[in-house]
Tab-separated table of C-alpha atoms in Angstrom:
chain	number	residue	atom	x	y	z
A	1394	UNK	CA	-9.766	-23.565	17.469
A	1395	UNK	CA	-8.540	-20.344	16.018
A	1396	UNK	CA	-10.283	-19.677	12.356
A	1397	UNK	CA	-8.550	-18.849	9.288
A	1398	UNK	CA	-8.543	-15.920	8.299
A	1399	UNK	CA	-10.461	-15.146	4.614
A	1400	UNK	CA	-9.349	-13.134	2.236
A	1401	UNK	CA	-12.629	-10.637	3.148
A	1402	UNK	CA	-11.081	-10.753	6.616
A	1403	UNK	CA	-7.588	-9.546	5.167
A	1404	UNK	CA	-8.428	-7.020	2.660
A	1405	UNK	CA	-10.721	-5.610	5.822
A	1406	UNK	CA	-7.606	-5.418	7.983
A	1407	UNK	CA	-5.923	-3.602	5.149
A	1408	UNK	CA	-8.438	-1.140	4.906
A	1409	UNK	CA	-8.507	-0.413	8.789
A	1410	UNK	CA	-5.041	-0.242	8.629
A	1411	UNK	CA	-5.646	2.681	5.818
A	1412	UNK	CA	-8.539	4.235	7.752
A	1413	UNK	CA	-6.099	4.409	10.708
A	1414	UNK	CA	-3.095	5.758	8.937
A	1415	UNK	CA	-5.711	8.433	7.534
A	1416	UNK	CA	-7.370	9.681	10.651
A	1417	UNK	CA	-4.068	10.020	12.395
A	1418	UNK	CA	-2.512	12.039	10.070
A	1419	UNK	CA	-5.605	14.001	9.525
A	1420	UNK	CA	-5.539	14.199	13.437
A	1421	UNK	CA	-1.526	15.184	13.452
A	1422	UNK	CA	-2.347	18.120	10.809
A	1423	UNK	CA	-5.255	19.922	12.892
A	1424	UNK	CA	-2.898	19.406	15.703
A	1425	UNK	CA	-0.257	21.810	14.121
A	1426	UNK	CA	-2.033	23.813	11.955
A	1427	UNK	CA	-2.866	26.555	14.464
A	1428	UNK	CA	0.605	27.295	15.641
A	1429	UNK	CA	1.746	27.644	11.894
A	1430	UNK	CA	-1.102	30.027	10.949
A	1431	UNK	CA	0.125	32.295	13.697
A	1432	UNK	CA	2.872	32.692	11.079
A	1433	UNK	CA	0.473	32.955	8.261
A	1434	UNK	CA	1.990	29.257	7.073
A	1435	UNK	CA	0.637	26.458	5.552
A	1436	UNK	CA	2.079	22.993	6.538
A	1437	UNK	CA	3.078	22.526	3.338
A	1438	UNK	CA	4.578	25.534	3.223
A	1439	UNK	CA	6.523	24.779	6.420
A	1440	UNK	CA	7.546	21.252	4.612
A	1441	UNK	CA	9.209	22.738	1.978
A	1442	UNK	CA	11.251	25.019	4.663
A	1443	UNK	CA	12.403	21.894	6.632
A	1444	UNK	CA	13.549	19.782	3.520
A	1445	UNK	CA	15.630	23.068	2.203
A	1446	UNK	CA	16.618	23.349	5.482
A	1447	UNK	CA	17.763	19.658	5.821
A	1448	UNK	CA	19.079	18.889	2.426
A	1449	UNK	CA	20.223	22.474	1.104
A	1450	UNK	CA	19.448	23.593	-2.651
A	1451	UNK	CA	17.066	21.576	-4.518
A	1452	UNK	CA	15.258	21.111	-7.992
A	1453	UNK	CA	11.970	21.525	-7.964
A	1454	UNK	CA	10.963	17.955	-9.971
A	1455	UNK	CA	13.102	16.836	-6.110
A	1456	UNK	CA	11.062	18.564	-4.050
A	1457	UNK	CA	7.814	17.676	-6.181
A	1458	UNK	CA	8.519	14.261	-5.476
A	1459	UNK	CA	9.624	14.453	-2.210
A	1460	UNK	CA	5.910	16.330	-0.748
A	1461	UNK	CA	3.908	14.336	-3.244
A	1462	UNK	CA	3.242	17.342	-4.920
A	1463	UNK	CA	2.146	18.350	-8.281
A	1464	UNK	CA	4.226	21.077	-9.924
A	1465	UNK	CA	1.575	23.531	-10.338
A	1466	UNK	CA	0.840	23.268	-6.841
A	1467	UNK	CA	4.303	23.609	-5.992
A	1468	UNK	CA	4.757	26.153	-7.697
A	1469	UNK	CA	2.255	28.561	-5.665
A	1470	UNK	CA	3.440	27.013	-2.724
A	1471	UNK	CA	7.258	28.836	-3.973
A	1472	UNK	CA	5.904	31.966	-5.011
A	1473	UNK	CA	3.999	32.459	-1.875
A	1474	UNK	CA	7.507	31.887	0.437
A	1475	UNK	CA	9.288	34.058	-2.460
A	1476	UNK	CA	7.250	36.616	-1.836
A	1477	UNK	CA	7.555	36.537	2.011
A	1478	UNK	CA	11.786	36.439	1.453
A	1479	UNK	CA	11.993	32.971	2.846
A	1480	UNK	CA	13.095	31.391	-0.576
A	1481	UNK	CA	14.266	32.282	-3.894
A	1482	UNK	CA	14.854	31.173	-7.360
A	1483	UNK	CA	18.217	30.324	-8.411
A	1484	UNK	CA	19.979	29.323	-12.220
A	1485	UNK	CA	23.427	26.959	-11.350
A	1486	UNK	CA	25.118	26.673	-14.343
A	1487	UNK	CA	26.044	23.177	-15.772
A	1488	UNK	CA	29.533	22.456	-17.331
A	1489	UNK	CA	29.801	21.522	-20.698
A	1490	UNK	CA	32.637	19.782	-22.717
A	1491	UNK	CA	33.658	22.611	-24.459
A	1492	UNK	CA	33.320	24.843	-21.508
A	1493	UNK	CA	31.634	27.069	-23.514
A	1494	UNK	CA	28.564	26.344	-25.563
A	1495	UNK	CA	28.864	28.397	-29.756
A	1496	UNK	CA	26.195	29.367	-32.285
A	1497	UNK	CA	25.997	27.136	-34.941
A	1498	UNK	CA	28.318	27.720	-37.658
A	1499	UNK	CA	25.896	26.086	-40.392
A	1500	UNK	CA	23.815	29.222	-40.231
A	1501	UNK	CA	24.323	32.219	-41.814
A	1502	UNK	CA	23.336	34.305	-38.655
A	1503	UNK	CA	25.002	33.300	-35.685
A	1504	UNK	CA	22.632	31.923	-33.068
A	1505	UNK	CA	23.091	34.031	-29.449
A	1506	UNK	CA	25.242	32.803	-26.936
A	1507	UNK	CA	22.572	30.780	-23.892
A	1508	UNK	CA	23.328	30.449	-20.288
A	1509	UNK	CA	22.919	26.775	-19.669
A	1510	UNK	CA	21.550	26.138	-16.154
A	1511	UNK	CA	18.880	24.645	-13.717
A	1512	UNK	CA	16.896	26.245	-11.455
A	1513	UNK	CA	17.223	25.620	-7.545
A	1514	UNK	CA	14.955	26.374	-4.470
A	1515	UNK	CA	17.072	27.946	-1.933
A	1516	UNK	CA	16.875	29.402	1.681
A	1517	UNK	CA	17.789	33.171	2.711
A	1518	UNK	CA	19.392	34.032	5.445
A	1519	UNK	CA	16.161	35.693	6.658
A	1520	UNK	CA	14.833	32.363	5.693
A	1521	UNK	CA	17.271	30.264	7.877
A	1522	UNK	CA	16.743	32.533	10.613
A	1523	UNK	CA	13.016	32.447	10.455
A	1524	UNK	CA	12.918	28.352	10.647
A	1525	UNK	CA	15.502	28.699	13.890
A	1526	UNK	CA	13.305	30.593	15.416
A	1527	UNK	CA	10.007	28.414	14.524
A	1528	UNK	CA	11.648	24.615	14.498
A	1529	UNK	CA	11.933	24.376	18.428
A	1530	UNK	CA	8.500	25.627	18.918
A	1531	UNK	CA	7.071	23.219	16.366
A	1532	UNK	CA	8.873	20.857	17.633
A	1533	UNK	CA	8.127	20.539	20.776
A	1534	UNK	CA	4.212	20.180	20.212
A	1535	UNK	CA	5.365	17.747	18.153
A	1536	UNK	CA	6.925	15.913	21.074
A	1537	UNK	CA	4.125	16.804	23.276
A	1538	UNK	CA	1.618	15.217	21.074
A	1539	UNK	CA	3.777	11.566	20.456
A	1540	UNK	CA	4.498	11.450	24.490
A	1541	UNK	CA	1.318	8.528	24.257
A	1542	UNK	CA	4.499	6.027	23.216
A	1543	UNK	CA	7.001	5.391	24.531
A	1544	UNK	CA	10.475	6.069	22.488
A	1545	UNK	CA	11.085	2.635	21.086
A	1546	UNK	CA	7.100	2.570	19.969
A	1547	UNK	CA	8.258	5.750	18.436
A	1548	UNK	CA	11.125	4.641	16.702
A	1549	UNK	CA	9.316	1.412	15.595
A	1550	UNK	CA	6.501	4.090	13.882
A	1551	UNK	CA	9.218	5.584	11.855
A	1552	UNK	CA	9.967	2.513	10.527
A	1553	UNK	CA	6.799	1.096	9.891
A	1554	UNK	CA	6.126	4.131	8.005
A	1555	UNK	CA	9.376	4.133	6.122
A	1556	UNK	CA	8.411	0.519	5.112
A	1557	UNK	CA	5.095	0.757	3.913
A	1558	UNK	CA	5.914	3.649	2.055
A	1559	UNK	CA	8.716	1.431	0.058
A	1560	UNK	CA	6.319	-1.070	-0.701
A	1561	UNK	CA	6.824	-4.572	-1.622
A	1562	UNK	CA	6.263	-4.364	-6.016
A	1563	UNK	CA	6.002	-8.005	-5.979
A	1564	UNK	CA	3.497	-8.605	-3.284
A	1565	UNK	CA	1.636	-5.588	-4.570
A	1566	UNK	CA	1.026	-6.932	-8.054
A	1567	UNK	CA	0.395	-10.776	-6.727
A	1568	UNK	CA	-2.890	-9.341	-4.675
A	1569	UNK	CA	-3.603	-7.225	-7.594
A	1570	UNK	CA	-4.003	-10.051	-9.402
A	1571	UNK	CA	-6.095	-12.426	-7.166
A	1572	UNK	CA	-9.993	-11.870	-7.040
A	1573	UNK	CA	-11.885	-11.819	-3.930
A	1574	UNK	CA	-15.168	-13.238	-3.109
A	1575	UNK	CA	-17.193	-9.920	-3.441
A	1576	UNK	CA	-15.346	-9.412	-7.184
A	1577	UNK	CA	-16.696	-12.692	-8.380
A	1578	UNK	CA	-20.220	-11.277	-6.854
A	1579	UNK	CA	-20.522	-14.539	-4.486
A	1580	UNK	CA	-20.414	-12.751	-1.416
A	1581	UNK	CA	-20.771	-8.778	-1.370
A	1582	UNK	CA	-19.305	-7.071	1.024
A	1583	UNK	CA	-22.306	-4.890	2.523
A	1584	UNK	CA	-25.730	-7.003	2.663
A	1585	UNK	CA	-28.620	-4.870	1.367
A	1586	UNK	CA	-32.349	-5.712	0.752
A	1587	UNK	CA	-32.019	-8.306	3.384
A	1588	UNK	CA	-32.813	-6.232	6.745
A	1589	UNK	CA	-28.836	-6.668	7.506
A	1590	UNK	CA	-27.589	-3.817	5.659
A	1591	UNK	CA	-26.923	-1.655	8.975
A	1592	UNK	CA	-25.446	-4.866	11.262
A	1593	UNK	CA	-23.592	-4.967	7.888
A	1594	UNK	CA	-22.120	-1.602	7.805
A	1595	UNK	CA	-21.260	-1.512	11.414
A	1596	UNK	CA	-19.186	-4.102	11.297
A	1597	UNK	CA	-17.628	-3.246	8.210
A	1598	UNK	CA	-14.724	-2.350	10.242
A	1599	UNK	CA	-14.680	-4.284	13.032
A	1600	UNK	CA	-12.128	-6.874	13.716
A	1601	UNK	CA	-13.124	-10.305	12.591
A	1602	UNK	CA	-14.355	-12.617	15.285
A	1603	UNK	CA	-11.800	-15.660	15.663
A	1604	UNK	CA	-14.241	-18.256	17.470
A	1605	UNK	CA	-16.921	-18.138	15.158
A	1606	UNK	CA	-16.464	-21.179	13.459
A	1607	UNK	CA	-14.353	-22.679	15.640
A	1608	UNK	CA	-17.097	-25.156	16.479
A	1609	UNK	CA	-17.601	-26.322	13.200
A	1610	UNK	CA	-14.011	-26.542	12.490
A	1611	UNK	CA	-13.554	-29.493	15.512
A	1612	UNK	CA	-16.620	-30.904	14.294
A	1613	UNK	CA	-15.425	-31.718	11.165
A	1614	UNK	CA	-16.270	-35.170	9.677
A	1615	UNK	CA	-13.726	-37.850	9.694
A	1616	UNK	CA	-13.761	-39.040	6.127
A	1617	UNK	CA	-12.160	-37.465	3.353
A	1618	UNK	CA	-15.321	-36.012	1.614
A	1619	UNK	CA	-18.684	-35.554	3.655
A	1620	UNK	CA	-22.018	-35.255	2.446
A	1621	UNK	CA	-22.216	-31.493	3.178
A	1622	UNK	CA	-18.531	-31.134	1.586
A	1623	UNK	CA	-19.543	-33.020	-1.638
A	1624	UNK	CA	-22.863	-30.789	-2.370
A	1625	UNK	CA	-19.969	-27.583	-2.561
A	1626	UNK	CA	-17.500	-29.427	-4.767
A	1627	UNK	CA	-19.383	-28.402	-8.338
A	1628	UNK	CA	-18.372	-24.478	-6.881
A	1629	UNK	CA	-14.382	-25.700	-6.641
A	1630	UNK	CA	-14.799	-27.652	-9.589
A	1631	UNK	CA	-16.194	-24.686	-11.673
A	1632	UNK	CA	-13.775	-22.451	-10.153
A	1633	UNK	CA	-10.500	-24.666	-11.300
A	1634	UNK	CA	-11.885	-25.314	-14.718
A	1635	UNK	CA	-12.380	-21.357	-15.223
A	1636	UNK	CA	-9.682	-19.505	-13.773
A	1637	UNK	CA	-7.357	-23.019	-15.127
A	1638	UNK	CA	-5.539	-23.295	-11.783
A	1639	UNK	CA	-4.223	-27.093	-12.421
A	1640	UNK	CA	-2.144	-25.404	-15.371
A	1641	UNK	CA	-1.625	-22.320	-14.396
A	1642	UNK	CA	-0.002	-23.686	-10.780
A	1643	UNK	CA	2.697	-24.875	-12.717
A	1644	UNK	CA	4.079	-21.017	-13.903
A	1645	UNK	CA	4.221	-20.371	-10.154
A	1646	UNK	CA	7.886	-21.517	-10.154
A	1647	UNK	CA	8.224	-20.829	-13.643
A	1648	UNK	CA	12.364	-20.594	-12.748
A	1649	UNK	CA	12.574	-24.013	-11.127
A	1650	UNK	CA	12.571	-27.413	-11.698
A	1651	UNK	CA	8.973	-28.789	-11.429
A	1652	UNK	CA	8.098	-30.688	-8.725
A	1653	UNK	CA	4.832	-32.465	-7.816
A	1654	UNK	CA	4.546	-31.789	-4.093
A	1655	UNK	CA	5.230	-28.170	-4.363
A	1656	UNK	CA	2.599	-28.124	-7.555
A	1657	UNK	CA	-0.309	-29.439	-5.170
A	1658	UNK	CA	0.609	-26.767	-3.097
A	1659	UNK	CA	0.467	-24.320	-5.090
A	1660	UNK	CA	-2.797	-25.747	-6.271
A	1661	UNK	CA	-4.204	-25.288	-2.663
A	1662	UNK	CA	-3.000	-22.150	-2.266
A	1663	UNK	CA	-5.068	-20.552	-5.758
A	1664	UNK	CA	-7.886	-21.824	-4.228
A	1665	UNK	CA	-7.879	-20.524	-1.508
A	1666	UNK	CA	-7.433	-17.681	-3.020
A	1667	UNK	CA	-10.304	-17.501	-5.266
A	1668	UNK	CA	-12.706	-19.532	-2.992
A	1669	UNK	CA	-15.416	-17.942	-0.655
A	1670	UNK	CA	-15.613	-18.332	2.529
A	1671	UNK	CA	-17.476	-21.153	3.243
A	1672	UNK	CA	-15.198	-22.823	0.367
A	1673	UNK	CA	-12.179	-21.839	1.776
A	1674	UNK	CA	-12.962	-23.391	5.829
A	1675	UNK	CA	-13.907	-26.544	3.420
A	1676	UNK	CA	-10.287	-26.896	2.519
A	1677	UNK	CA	-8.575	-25.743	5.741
A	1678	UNK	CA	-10.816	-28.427	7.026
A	1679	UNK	CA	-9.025	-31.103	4.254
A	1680	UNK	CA	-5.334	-29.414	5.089
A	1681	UNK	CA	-6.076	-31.170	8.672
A	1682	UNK	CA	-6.690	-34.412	7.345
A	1683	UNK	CA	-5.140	-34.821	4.147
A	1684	UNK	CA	-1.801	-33.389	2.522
A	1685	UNK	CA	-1.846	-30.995	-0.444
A	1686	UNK	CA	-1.155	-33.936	-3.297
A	1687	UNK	CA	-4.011	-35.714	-2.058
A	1688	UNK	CA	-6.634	-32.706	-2.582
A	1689	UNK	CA	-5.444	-32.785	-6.089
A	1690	UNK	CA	-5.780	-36.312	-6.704
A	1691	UNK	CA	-9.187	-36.585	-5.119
A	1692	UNK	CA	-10.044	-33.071	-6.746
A	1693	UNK	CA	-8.686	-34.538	-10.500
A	1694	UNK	CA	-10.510	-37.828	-9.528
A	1695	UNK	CA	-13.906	-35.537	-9.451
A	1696	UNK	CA	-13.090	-34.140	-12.675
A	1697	UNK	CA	-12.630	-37.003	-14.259
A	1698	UNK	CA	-8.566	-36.787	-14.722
A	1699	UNK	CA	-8.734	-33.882	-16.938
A	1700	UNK	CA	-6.881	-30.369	-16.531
C-alpha cells in the first residue's frame, strides 16, 4: 500500500526541486560563459542586449525588474556597454497639459524653464549589429546544449518555468502559515548525537521511500481506537487545544454557509497538517475506516465535548 506522503516528505521534494532548478542554471551559465568572454561580456551584460533588442527602448526601473537586478548594479552593468558603444542614455520628453511647463508667477524671480523627461536604455546601430552577429552563435550552443529533450519536453520547460515564476499568492501564504514537525521541535530534520547524523544527511535529499510503512498501514487494527493509537491521542489532543483547530476550522470557509461535513474535514485536514509523522499515518489509518465527522466526534468525545 502506497504511504502518504508527510509534510517532511513534501517540503523535501520542494527543496530538491530548488536544488535542481539551482544546479541547472548554475550548469547553463558555465556552459555559456566562455563564448561571451571571447567578447569581453558578461551574461548579464548580454541579457540586457537581448531584452533591448526584443522589446526596444526601456526604463531602467523595467529593465531592473525584468533581470532581477538592483539599480546600482544595473547601473555598472549600463555604463560598462556605454562605454563599449553598444547602448546609450536617452531623455524622451513627456507631454504636459499645457504643452509647455512656466516658472511660477508667485515668485518674484522667475524659476528657469526644465526639460521634463525620462531616461531610456537604447541600442546603437553598432549595437544592433554587434548582437546580429553574436545571437546565432549563442544560440546555437544554446540549442546544442537542450538537444537532451526532445521539443515538446522543451516547450513544457518553458512553461513550467513561466509558472513557477508567477507563483500561486494564495498557496504561498497557506504553507507559510502551517508549521511542520521539525518547527514544533518534534522531529528535526537532521539526527545528531545519535550515531545517525551522516545516514541522516545523506538522505536528506533522497526521494522518500513509498513501501516503508506500507506494512503497518494493512496491518492496521480493526476497531476504531487501538491500544497503540490511544497512548498517541494526549499528542492530538494537546495539539487541537493549542493551535484551537475545532474553532479555527470554521474561518476556513469564512465566505460560505457553514456546514458540518465540510467542518470535520477541514478539521482533518489541520491536523494533518500540524501532526508528525507517526501522528499523521495514525489518521490516514482512521480516514480508511471512519469518515471525517466521526474523527471529530470520537476526538470531542476524548476531550470531553469541549472546543
Amino acid at each position: 500500500m502506497k504511504r502518504y506522503p508527510s509534510q517532511r516528505d513534501k517540503t523535501l521534494r520542494a527543496f530538491r526541486v530548488y536544488v535542481e532548478v539551482m544546479d541547472t542554471a548554475a550548469w547553463m551559465r558555465s556552459w555559456m560563459k566562455g563564448p561571451l568572454q571571447t567578447f569581453d561580456l558578461t551574461p548579464q551584460g548580454f541579457r540586457l542586449l537581448i531584452l533591448l533588442c526584443e522589446n526596444g527602448p526601456m526604463r531602467m526601473m523595467e529593465i531592473s525588474r525584468q533581470m532581477r537586478f538592483q539599480r546600482q548594479n544595473l547601473d555598472a552593468i549600463v555604463r560598462r556597454l556605454e562605454e563599449r558603444g553598444w547602448i546609450k542614455r536617452v531623455l524622451v520628453d513627456l507631454p504636459t497639459e499645457t504643452g509647455e511647463r512656466k516658472g511660477s508667477r508667485t515668485r518674484a524671480v522667475a524659476t528657469p524653464k526644465r526639460r521634463w523627461g525620462v531616461g531610456v536604455i537604447t541600442l546603437t546601430p553598432e549595437g544592433e549589429r554587434f548582437v546580429a552577429r553574436v545571437f546565432p552563435n549563442h544560440a546555437k550552443v544554446v540549442k546544442a546544449l537542450t538537444r537532451a529533450l526532445h521539443g515538446r519536453e522543451q516547450q513544457t520547460l518553458v512553461e513550467i518555468c513561466r509558472k513557477l515564476r508567477a507563483g500561486a499568492i494564495l498557496k504561498f501564504m497557506s504553507e507559510i502559515a502551517h508549521l511542520d514537525e521539525w518547527e514544533m521541535a518534534s522531529q528535526p530534520i537532521v539526527q545528531e548525537g545519535h550515531g545517525k547524523a551522516d545516514v541522516a544527511r545523506s538522505s536528506l535529499l533522497q526521494p522518500p521511500d513509498e513501501d516503508d510503512d506500507a506494512s503497518e498501514d494493512e496491518e492496521a487494527p480493526e476497531e476504531a481506537i487501538s491500544e497503540a493509537d490511544r497512548k498517541r491521542l494526549p499528542g492530538i489532543l494537546a495539539k487541537m487545544r493549542r493551535y484551537t483547530i475545532l474553532k479555527d476550522a470554521r474561518n476556513v470557509d469564512w465566505n460560505k454557509p457553514f456546514d458540518e461535513k465540510r467542518w470535520a474535514g477541514n478539521v482533518v485536514e489541520m491536523l494533518m497538517r500540524v501532526g508528525n509523522d507517526t501522528e499523521r499515518k495514525m489518521i490516514a489509518q482512521w480516514r480508511q475506516r471512519m469518515s471525517s465527522g466521526e474523527i471529530v466526534k470520537m476526538l470531542k468525545e476524548e476531550m470531553g465535548g469541549k472546543e
